Amino acid sequence: MIERTGIGASPGIAIGPVYLHTSGLPDVTPRRIDDPEAEVNALSRSEALVRTRLEGLQEAHGDDSEEAAVIGAHLLLLEDPEFTGEIRERIQFESLCVEAAVLQVTEESAGMLESLDDEYLAARAADVRDVGNQLLRSVLGLPLDTWDNLDNPSVLVASDFFPSETATIPPGMAIGLCTAEGSATSHIAVFARGMDLPAVVGVDLPDIEPGTTMAFDGTTGKVYIDPSDEALGSLRERQSKEREAQAGAALRASEAAVTLDGTRIEVAANIGSDQDAVRAIALGAEGVGLFRTEFLFLDRSRPVNEDEQYEAYRTVLSTFGDELVVVRTLDVGGDKQVPGIEIGEELNPFLGLRGIRLALARPHLMQDQLRALLRAGTEGRLAIMAPMVAGRADVSDFRAALAEAEESLEQDGLEYAKDYQVGIMIEVPSAALVASRLAADVDFFSIGTNDLTQYTLAVDRTNREVAHRADSFDPAVLRLIAETTSAARSSGCWVGVCGAMAGDPLAVPILIGLGVTELSVAIPAVPTIKDRVRSLDLGACRRLADLSLAAADATEVRRIVSDV
Ligand code: PEP
Ligand code: MG
């Protein structure tokens, strides 16, 4: 048995034979060309072929799937003058054969995006390579479908997968995904969570024979190659317990989450697009606790304008009707870069122009978004939340920006919401420490445990070398959560958690014991977290929270909650 630890990217246990997938662009031997026009025509034929295939895939996946969104981005790339236009120019002006031109432009464009050392742009680089790969396969006369030999349900192992490859996995054939590349925010993680497939990424993979048994845990990132009977037995037992629990939870998805002693906890969804709303409701989400609006700004070359944003917000708000929808204003900067929003070179981007700081520095962006939100707010129950607030000045500047947006809508004679809630993310330790002075100015706090953990423990959440140190169960993080809930209690604010900790069943008793009343989680986790709440007693959770606050480290806290 060989053991490895990667990054848990999508929960669940996978056990099965390895299918080794070789990804990468096919080799090309440059040819001399006599007729550039014939090469350009070959490119146009390939574009048409790839377009037809992508449109077919998009239709098969339905409009509201993550896959359809990625495929939509690929269709846009096919039309992009800086991509396919550039390939044409290389053929016409540099006399390259079509396959060499596709390969060259693909490598250069993807390499340029990757060199910017940013996770989101690296994901865009994967899209460029993906479309380039399809074009190249088509001009070389290779089959576009790369899953021809996959005829048994398997654990799919690769250095990485192109997005269109994950989107075309034959139904029922993937038991789990395991890759050497990637991070918890890469497209593989997003796809796997959307498809409810266990996944581990960033694994230092040894040479593996196809067909070898592999088992892994998509939560902890533990990977076992050719596992011992003992390891296999314990994973199988956990797998069947998890499946049983999931099936039971799914049956109760639409029921409220009420603790054994009768306390109601709201379980809402984290969404990234208007299309997510329908899926979230189907799984029992009681509103949206975090709409990450920066996702609307990806896959395009310029920021989304006020009217386009208005349409997206209107759709989500009307879909949720009477349920609260918490929309977070643009959270760009740090690891999140968006095309068309330039941020200068920064030595410490996570401590730089990020979240509310960036929005305040680009007032037109903030005003476009706030106006779109307030206009859409007439369609449902709106809450507007600012990210990365560090202290009182950020709250008052945010309030001033809201007042300005209201005033401009008034002047334009447009209808807008007047009874919306205003909240802030608590994800910077300073904001948690002065929460008692911020509570009077807001309706709610939503704790971003991902960033709160990273800033409290000084661990870059995207750095593979140290990411394992970012444990939200650390008592230092818990004490900041306790500071926040106690400040809110005396002012009548409500407190939610929208970081990944809210979706961890082990963390739920601590969070509600500390006074959190709303948990906002990834869409597929809604039913299980609701069920978890139903199994708990608030008094016992409070005692557990007290013990956890007094613990010395995260290991001790995990021991305290391990058998609840
Ligand atoms: C967080 O920091 O916990 C959070 C929810 O925000 P994001 O992960 O989008 O930074
Ligand atoms: Mg955050």
PDB file of N, CA and C in Angstrom, residues 25 29 53 65 69 73 84 128 273-274 298 382 415 424 427 487 506 508 523-524:
ATOM      1  N   LEU A  25      -1.591  18.304 -24.871  1.00  0.00           N
ATOM      2  CA  LEU A  25      -1.810  18.586 -26.281  1.00  0.00           C
ATOM      3  C   LEU A  25      -1.052  17.574 -27.135  1.00  0.00           C
ATOM      4  N   THR A  29       4.279  17.995 -35.841  1.00  0.00           N
ATOM      5  CA  THR A  29       5.506  18.187 -36.628  1.00  0.00           C
ATOM      6  C   THR A  29       5.190  19.253 -37.677  1.00  0.00           C
ATOM      7  N   ARG A  53     -19.896  20.348 -31.587  1.00  0.00           N
ATOM      8  CA  ARG A  53     -19.755  19.404 -30.474  1.00  0.00           C
ATOM      9  C   ARG A  53     -20.067  20.110 -29.140  1.00  0.00           C
ATOM     10  N   SER A  65     -26.339  24.092 -15.422  1.00  0.00           N
ATOM     11  CA  SER A  65     -25.248  23.312 -14.845  1.00  0.00           C
ATOM     12  C   SER A  65     -23.927  24.069 -14.949  1.00  0.00           C
ATOM     13  N   ALA A  69     -21.929  26.219 -18.154  1.00  0.00           N
ATOM     14  CA  ALA A  69     -21.274  27.526 -18.038  1.00  0.00           C
ATOM     15  C   ALA A  69     -19.855  27.457 -18.606  1.00  0.00           C
ATOM     16  N   ALA A  73     -18.203  29.324 -21.958  1.00  0.00           N
ATOM     17  CA  ALA A  73     -16.945  30.091 -22.012  1.00  0.00           C
ATOM     18  C   ALA A  73     -16.077  29.590 -23.162  1.00  0.00           C
ATOM     19  N   THR A  84      -8.614  32.593 -31.746  1.00  0.00           N
ATOM     20  CA  THR A  84      -8.704  32.020 -33.096  1.00  0.00           C
ATOM     21  C   THR A  84      -8.292  33.047 -34.164  1.00  0.00           C
ATOM     22  N   VAL A 128      -8.204  27.700 -22.219  1.00  0.00           N
ATOM     23  CA  VAL A 128      -7.523  27.955 -23.490  1.00  0.00           C
ATOM     24  C   VAL A 128      -6.898  26.657 -24.005  1.00  0.00           C
ATOM     25  N   SER A 273     -23.925  31.947  -9.331  1.00  0.00           N
ATOM     26  CA  SER A 273     -24.575  32.416 -10.559  1.00  0.00           C
ATOM     27  C   SER A 273     -26.080  32.345 -10.378  1.00  0.00           C
ATOM     28  N   ASP A 274     -26.800  33.004 -11.298  1.00  0.00           N
ATOM     29  CA  ASP A 274     -28.261  32.944 -11.211  1.00  0.00           C
ATOM     30  C   ASP A 274     -28.747  31.518 -11.476  1.00  0.00           C
ATOM     31  N   LEU A 298     -16.259  36.714 -14.255  1.00  0.00           N
ATOM     32  CA  LEU A 298     -15.266  35.864 -14.910  1.00  0.00           C
ATOM     33  C   LEU A 298     -15.728  35.548 -16.331  1.00  0.00           C
ATOM     34  N   LEU A 382     -33.879  41.144  -0.154  1.00  0.00           N
ATOM     35  CA  LEU A 382     -32.458  41.394  -0.437  1.00  0.00           C
ATOM     36  C   LEU A 382     -31.657  41.731   0.813  1.00  0.00           C
ATOM     37  N   GLU A 415     -37.306  52.711  -9.720  1.00  0.00           N
ATOM     38  CA  GLU A 415     -37.819  52.037  -8.521  1.00  0.00           C
ATOM     39  C   GLU A 415     -36.707  51.231  -7.870  1.00  0.00           C
ATOM     40  N   ILE A 424     -22.024  42.636   6.957  1.00  0.00           N
ATOM     41  CA  ILE A 424     -20.602  42.574   6.581  1.00  0.00           C
ATOM     42  C   ILE A 424     -20.065  41.172   6.831  1.00  0.00           C
ATOM     43  N   GLU A 427     -14.213  38.386   8.380  1.00  0.00           N
ATOM     44  CA  GLU A 427     -13.179  37.477   7.886  1.00  0.00           C
ATOM     45  C   GLU A 427     -11.782  38.036   8.115  1.00  0.00           C
ATOM     46  N   ALA A 487     -20.904  39.854  20.547  1.00  0.00           N
ATOM     47  CA  ALA A 487     -21.163  41.267  20.210  1.00  0.00           C
ATOM     48  C   ALA A 487     -22.532  41.394  19.541  1.00  0.00           C
ATOM     49  N   LEU A 506     -18.623  18.125  11.439  1.00  0.00           N
ATOM     50  CA  LEU A 506     -17.950  18.153  12.754  1.00  0.00           C
ATOM     51  C   LEU A 506     -18.001  19.552  13.387  1.00  0.00           C
ATOM     52  N   VAL A 508     -20.395  21.859  12.925  1.00  0.00           N
ATOM     53  CA  VAL A 508     -21.738  22.410  13.147  1.00  0.00           C
ATOM     54  C   VAL A 508     -22.079  22.555  14.643  1.00  0.00           C
ATOM     55  N   ILE A 523     -24.010  23.910  -2.361  1.00  0.00           N
ATOM     56  CA  ILE A 523     -25.367  23.404  -2.631  1.00  0.00           C
ATOM     57  C   ILE A 523     -25.542  21.915  -2.277  1.00  0.00           C
ATOM     58  N   PRO A 524     -24.642  20.994  -2.722  1.00  0.00           N
ATOM     59  CA  PRO A 524     -24.908  19.582  -2.425  1.00  0.00           C
ATOM     60  C   PRO A 524     -24.871  19.253  -0.925  1.00  0.00           C
TER      61      PRO A 524
END
